[in-house]
Coordinates of C-alpha atoms and ligand atoms in Angstrom, one line a residue:
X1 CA -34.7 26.0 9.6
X2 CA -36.8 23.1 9.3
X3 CA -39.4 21.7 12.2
X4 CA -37.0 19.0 13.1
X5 CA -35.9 20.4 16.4
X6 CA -33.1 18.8 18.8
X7 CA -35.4 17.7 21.0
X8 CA -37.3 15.4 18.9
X9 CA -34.2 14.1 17.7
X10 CA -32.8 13.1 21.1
X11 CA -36.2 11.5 22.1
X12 CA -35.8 8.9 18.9
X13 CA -32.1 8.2 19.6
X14 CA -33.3 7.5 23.0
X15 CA -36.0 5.0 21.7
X16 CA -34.5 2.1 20.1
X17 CA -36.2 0.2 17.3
X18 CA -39.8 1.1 18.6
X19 CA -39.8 4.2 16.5
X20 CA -42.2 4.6 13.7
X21 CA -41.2 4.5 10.2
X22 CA -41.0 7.8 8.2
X23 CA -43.9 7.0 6.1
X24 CA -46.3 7.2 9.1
X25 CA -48.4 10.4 8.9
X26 CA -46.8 13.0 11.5
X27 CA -48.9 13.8 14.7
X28 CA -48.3 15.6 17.6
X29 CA -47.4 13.7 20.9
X30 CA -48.5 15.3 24.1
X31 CA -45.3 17.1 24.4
X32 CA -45.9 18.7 21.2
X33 CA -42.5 17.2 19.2
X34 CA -43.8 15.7 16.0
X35 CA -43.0 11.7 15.6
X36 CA -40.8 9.6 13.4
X37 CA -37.1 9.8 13.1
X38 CA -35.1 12.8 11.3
X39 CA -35.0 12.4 7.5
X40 CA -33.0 13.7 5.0
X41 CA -34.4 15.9 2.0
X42 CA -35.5 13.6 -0.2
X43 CA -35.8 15.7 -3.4
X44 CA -32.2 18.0 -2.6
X45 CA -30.9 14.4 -2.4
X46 CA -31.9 13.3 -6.1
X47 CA -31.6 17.0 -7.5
X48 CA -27.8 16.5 -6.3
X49 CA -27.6 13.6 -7.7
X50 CA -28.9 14.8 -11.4
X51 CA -26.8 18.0 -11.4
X52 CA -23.8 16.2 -10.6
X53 CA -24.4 13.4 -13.7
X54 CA -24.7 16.2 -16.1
X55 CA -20.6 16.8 -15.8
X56 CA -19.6 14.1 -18.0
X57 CA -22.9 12.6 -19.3
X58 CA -23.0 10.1 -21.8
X59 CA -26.0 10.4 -25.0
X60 CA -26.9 7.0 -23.0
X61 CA -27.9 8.5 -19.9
X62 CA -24.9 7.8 -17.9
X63 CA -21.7 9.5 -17.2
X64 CA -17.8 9.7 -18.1
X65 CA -16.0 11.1 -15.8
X66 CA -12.4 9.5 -15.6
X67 CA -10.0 10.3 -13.3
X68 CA -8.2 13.7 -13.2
X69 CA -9.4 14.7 -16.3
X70 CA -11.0 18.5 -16.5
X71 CA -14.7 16.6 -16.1
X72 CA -13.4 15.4 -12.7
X73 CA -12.5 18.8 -12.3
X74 CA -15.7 20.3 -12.2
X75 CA -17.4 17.7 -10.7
X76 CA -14.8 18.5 -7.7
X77 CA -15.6 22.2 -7.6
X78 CA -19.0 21.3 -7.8
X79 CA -18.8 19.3 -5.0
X80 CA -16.8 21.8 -2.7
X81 CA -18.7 25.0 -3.2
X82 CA -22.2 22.9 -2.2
X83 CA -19.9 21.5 1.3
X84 CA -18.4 25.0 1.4
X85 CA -22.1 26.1 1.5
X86 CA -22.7 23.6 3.7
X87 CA -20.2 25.4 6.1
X88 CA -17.5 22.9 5.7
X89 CA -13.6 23.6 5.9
X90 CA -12.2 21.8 3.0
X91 CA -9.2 19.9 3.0
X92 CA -7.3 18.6 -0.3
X93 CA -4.1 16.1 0.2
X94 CA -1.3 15.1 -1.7
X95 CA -2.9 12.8 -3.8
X96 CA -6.2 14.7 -4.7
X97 CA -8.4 13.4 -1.8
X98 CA -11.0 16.2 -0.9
X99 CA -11.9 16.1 3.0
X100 CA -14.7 18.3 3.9
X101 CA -15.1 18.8 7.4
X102 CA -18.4 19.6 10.0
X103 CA -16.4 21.3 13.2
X104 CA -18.1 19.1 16.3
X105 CA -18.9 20.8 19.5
X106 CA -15.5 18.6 21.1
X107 CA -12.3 19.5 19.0
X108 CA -10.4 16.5 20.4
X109 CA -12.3 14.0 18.8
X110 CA -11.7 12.3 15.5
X111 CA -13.7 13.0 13.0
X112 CA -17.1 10.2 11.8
X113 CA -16.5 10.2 8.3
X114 CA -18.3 9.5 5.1
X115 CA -17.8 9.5 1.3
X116 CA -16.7 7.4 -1.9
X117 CA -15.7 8.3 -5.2
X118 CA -16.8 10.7 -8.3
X119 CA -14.9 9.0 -11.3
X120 CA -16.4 7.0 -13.0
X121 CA -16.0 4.1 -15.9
X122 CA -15.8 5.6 -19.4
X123 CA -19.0 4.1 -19.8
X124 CA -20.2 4.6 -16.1
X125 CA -23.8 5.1 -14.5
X126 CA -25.0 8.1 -12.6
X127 CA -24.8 6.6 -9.3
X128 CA -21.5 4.9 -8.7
X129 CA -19.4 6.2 -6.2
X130 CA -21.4 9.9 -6.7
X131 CA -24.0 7.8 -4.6
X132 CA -22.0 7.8 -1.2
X133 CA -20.3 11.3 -1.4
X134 CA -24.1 12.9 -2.4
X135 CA -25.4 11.2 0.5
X136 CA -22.9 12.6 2.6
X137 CA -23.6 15.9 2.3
X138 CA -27.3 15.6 2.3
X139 CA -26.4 14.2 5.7
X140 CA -24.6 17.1 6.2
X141 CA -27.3 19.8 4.9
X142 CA -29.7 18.0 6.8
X143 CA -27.9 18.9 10.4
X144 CA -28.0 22.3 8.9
X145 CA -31.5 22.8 8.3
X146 CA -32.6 20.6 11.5
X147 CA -29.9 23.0 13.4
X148 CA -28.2 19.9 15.0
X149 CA -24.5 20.4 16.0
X150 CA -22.5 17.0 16.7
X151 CA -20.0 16.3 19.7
X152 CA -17.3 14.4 16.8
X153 CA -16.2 16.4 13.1
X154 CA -18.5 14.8 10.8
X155 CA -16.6 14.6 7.2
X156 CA -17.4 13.8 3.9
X157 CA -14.5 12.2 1.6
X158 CA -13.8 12.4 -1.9
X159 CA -11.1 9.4 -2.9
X160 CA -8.9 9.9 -5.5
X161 CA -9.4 7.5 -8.5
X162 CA -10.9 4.7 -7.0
X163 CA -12.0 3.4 -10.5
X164 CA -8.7 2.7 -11.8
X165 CA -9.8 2.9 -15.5
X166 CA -7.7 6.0 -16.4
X167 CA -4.9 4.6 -14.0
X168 CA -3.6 1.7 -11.9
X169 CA -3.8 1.2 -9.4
X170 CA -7.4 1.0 -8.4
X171 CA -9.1 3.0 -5.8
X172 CA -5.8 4.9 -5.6
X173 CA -6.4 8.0 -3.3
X174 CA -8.0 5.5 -0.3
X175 CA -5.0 3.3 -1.0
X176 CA -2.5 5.6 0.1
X177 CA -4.4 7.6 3.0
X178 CA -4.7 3.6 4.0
X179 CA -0.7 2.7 3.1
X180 CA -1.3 0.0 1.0
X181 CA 1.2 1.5 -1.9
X182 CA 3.0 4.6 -1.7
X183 CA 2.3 8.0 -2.4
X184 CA 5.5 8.3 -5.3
X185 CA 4.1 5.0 -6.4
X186 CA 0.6 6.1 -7.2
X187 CA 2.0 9.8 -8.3
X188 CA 4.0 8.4 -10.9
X189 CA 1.7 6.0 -12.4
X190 CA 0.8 7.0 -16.4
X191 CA -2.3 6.7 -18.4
X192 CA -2.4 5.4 -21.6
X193 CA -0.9 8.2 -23.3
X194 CA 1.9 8.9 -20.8
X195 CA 0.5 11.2 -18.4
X196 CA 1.2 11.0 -14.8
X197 CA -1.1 11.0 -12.0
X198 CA 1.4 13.7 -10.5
X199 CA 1.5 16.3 -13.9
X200 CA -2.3 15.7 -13.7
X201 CA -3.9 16.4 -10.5
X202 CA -1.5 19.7 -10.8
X203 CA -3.2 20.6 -14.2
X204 CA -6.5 20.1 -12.6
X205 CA -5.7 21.9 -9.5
X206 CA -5.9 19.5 -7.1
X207 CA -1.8 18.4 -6.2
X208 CA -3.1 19.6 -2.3
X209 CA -0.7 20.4 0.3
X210 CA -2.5 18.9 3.3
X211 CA -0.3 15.0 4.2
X212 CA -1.4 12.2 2.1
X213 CA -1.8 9.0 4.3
X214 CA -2.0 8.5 8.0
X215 CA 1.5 7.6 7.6
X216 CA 2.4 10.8 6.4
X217 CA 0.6 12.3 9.1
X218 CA -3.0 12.5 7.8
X219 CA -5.6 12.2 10.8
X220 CA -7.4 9.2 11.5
X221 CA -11.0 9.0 11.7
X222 CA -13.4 7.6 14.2
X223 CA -15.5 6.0 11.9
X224 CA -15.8 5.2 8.3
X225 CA -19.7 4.7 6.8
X226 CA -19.9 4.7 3.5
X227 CA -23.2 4.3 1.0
X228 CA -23.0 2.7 -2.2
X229 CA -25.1 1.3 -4.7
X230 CA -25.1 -2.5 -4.0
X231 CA -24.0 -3.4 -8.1
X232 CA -25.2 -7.0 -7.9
X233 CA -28.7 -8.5 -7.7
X234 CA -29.0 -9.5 -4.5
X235 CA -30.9 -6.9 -2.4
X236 CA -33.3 -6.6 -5.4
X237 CA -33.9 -10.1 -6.0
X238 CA -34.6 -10.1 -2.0
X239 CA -37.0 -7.4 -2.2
X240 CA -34.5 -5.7 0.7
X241 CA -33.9 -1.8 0.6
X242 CA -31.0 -1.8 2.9
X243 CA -27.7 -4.1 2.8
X244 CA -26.0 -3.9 6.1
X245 CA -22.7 -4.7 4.3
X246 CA -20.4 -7.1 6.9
X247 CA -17.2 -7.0 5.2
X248 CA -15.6 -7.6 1.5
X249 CA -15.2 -10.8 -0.5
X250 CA -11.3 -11.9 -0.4
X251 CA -10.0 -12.2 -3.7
X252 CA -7.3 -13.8 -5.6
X253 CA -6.4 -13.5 -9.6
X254 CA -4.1 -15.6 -11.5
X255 CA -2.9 -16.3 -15.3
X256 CA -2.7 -19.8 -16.4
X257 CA -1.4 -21.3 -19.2
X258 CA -1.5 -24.2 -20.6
X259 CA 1.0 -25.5 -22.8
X260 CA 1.1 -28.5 -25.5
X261 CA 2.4 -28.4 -29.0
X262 CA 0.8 -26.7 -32.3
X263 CA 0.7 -28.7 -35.3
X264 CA -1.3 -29.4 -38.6
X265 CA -4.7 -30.2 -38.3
X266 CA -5.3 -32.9 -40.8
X267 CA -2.4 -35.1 -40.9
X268 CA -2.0 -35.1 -36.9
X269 CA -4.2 -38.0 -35.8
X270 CA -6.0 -37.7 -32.7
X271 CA -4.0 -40.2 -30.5
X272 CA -1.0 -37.6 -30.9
X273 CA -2.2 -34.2 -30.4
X274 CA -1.1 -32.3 -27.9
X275 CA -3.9 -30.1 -27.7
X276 CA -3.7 -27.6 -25.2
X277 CA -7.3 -26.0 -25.7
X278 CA -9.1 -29.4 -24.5
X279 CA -7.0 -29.2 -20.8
X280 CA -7.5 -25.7 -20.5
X281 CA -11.6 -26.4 -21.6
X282 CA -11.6 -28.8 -18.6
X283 CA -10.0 -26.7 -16.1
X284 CA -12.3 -23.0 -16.6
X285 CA -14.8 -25.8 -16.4
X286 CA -13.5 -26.6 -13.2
X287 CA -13.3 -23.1 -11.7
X288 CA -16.7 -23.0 -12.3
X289 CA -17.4 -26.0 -10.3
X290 CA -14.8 -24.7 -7.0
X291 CA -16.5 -21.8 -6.8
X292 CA -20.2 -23.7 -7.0
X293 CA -18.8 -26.2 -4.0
X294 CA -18.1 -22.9 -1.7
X295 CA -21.3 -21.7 -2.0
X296 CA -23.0 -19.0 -1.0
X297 CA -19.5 -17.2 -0.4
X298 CA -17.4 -17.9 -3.4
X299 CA -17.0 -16.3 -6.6
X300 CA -15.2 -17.7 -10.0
X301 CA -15.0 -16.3 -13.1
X302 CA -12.6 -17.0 -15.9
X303 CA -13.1 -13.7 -18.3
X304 CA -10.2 -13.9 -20.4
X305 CA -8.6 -16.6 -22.8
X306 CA -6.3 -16.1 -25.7
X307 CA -5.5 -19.4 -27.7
X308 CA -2.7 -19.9 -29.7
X309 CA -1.5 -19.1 -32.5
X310 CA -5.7 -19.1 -32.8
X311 CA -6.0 -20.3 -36.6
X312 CA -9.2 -22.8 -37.8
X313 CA -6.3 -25.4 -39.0
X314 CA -4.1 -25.1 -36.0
X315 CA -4.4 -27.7 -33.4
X316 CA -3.8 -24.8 -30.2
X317 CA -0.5 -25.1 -28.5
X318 CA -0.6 -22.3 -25.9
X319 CA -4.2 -21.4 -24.4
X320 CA -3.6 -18.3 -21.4
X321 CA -6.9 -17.4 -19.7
X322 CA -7.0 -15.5 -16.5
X323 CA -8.7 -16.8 -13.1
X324 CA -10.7 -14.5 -10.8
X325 CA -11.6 -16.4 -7.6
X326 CA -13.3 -14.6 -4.3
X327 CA -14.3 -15.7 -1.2
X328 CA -15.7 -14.2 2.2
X329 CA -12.9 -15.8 4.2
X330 CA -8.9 -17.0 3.3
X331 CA -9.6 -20.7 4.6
X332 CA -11.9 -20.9 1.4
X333 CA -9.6 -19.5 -0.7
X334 CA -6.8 -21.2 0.2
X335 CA -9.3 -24.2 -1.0
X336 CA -9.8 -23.1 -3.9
X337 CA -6.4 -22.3 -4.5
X338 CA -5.8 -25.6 -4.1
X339 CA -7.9 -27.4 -5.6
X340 CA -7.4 -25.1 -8.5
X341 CA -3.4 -26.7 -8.4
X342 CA -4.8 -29.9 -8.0
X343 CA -7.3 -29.7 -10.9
X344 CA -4.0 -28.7 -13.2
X345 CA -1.5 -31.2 -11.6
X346 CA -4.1 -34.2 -13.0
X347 CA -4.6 -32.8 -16.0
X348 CA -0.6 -32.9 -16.4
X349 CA -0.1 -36.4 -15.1
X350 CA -3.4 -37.6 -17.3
X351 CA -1.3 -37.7 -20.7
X352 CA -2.2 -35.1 -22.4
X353 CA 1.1 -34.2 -23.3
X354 CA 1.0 -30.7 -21.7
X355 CA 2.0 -28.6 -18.7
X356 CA -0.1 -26.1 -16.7
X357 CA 1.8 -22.7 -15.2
X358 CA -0.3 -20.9 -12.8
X359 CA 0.7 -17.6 -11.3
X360 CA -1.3 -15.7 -9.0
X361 CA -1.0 -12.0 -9.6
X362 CA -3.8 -10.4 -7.4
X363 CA -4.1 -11.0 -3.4
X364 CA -6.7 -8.8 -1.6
X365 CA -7.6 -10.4 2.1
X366 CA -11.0 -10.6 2.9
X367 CA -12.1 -7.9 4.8
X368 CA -14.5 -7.9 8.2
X369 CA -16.3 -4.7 8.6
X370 CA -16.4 -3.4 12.6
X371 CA -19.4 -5.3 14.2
X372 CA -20.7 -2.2 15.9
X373 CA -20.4 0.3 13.2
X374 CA -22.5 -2.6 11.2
X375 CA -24.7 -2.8 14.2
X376 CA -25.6 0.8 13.9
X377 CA -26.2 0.4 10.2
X378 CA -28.8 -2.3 11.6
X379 CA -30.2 -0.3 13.9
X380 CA -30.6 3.1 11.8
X381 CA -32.5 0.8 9.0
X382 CA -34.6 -0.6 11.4
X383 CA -35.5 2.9 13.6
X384 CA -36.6 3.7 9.9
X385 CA -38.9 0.4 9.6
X386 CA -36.5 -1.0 7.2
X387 CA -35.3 -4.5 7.5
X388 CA -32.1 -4.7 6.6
X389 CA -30.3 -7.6 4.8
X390 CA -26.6 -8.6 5.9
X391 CA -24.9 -8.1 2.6
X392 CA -21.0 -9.7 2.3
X393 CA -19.6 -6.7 -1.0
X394 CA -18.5 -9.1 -4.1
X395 CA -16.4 -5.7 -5.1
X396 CA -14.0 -3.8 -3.9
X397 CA -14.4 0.0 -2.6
X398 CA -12.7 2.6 -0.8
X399 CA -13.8 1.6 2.2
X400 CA -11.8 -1.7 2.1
X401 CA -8.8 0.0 2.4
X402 CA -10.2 2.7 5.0
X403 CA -10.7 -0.3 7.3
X404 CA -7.4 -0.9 7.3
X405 CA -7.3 2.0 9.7
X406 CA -10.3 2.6 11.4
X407 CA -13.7 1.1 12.0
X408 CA -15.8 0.7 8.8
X409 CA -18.8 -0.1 7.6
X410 CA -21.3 -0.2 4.3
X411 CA -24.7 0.5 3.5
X412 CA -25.8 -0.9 0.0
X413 CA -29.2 -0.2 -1.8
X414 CA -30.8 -2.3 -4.9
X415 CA -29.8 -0.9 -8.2
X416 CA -31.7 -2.0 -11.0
X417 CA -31.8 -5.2 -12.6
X418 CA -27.7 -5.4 -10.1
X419 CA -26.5 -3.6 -13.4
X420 CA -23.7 -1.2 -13.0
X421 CA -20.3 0.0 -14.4
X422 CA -22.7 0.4 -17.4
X423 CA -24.6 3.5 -18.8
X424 CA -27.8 2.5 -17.9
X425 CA -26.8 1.7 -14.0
X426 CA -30.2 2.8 -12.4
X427 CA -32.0 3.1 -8.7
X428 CA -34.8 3.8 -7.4
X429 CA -34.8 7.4 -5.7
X430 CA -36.7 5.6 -2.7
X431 CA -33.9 3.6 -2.3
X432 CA -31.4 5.9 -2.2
X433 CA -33.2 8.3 0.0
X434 CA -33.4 5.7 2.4
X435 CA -29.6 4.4 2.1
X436 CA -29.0 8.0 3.1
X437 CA -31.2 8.1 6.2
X438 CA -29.8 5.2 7.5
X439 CA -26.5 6.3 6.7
X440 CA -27.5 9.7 8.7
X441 CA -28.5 8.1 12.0
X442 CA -25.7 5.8 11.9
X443 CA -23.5 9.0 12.1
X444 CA -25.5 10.9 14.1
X445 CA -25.3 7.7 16.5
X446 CA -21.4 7.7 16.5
X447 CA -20.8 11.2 16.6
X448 CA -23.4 11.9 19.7
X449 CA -25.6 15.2 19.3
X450 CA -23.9 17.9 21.4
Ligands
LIG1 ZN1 -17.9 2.8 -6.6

């Protein structure tokens, strides 16, 4: 047991934002109950973090860990014997998710939850997703050691595949417990070599029994939380430790092409060439510039173009390149939908002699996080002298589709240089050490101390 006793913790959820920040040097009040808010362990947090990135880690200092393969295995059974020691009933569902549950002192109430993911990219970082299920159990060990019992189930989740590397679709194991595909749908989807998601998570042991999806009968949860490195530059280049993250970026994806005529390079004089590499120049130009007129809440990105037939001598008759357009509301994308049409239609009409196909083959809605479970992300950076930063996420995560069915939030911290999905994805253990406090007095704010 550590000195953190009850009482000291109810006096400082009592307080609001007057409390002092953790750094301050502890002294005694009158009462005897040492000051500053309840703090996780900052070293258990990071010695977590570095045991965990040794399953899977790359000569590059990061880790690969796909999805159902025998290194997501261990890193599993890793997690679950530290929550089992923890004194957590673990739960596994039919599509691999791993719930590990902290009884609360009132059995009727929904659990507050927590977690995020532990694949990774094949050339991922250490912190990715491992961030926000580490951090829940710190949360967790932390109540232990401070001998605090909550009125709500705290729980700590472990989502399926959320990378969607090894298989599609992404962040697969929220997806279902949400209902935004099925559960045969995402069992019998195949990896590059044939293997389904179904003969898989039974080779690895983790085809669970418990229902897979609220439709299927899985219990809600009060409250979703859920700490993740930020990925982007944002918080960093703001000097900001804490995002308070207020929803998720809308997005919508298309392939366009762009069709004119090949021919012969030399005898084909300018005047009649229809080029279809010149057109489709002008309009990724132009996604660049509807995204720039939606600013600070849009996003375009054209990352893929294939011209053909692609020969020096060639004048291009088909040119395909993919579109990637966010936004933090659907009015602005529905602009830039729009003028991405009308940006093609006078391009056609300007006699070029071509014809523009667009077909949009992503939608994901933008998503608003629930204003009080933000507010208490607020609140916990700020009880810790923190001043948060209201973050909008540029990418999705788990908890986009746990929103779908209960009140969610985010808590981002910097990560180096905004790098990640890359082996040298780093952060500052400061950083994350604080991500998790606030993250532990946001639950210990929704659950209530029994
Ligand atoms: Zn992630």
């Amino acid at each position: 047991m550590r000195t953190s006793p009850l009482a000291s913790l109810a006096t400082h959820s009592a307080t609001t934002m007057a409390s002092p920040p953790a750094s301050e040097p502890a002294t005694q009040d009158s009462t005897g109950t040492p000051p500053g808010p309840l703090a996780v362990d900052h070293d258990r947090l990071w010695r977590s973090l570095m045991t965990l990135a040794k399953i899977g880690a790359t000569d590059k200092g990061g880790v690969c860990r796909l999805a159902l393969t025998d290194l997501d295995r261990q890193g599993r059974e890793l997690f679950i014997r530290w929550a089992r020691e923890a004194g957590c009933e673990i739960r596994v569902d039919g599509i691999g998710n791993i719930f590990a549950r902290r009884a609360g002192s009132d059995p009727t109430r929904a659990a507050v939850a927590t977690g995020s993911h532990l694949d990774t990219q094949p050339t991922g970082g250490k912190f990715d997703g491992n961030y926000g299920v580490l951090a829940g159990l710190e949360v967790l060990r932390t109540l232990d050691d401070a001998g605090i019992r909550t009125q709500a189930p705290l729980e700590v989740c472990v989502w399926t595949n959320e990378e969607g590397s090894r298989f599609v679709p992404v962040m697969m194991g929220s997806g279902v417990y949400a209902g935004a595909f099925t559960l045969e749908h995402a069992l019998a989807a195949t990896d590059a070599e044939g293997r389904t998601v179904a003969g898989e998570l039974k080779a690895i042991g983790f085809l669970g029994q418990s229902p897979a999806g609220i439709a299927a009968g899985a219990p809600r949860v009060d409250a979703y939380f859920e700490a993740h490195i930020e990925q982007g530059p944002i918080l960093e280049d703001a000097s900001i430790v804490i995002g308070a993250v207020t929803g998720a970026l809308g997005q919508r994806w298309y392939d366009v092409t762009v069709t004119g005529q090949e021919a012969h390079a030399g005898p084909t004089p300018m005047r009649l060439r229809r080029d279809a590499l010149l057109p489709a120049g002008a309009l990724i130009a132009r996604v660049n510039q509807i995204a720039l007129s939606e600013q600070p809440d849009a996003r375009g990105t054209v990352g893929c173009v294939t011209v053909h037939p692609n020969s020096r001598n060639v004048i291009p008759g088909r040119v395909s390149f993919t579109v990637d357009f966010r936004h933090s509301t659907d009015d602005g994308l529905n602009r830039m939908h729009d003028a991405l049409h009308q940006a093609a239609a006078a391009l056609e009409r300007e006699g070029h002699g071509i014809s523009v196909a667009i077909e949009q083959v992503v939608y994901f809605p933008p998503v608003a996080f629930d204003p009080a479970l933000v507010q208490l992300v607020r609140d916990g950076a700020r009880r810790l002298g923190v001043q948060p930063l209201d973050i909008v996420s540029g990418a999705g995560h788990d908890a986009v589709y746990v929103s779908r069915t209960a009140p969610t939030a985010m808590i981002f911290v910097p990560c180096k240089d905004g790098i990640s999905h890359n082996e040298i994805e780093d952060a500052d253990p400061e950083h994350l050490t604080a991500g998790a406090n606030v993250l532990l007095h946001a639950m210990l704010e929704r659950a209530g101390i029994a």
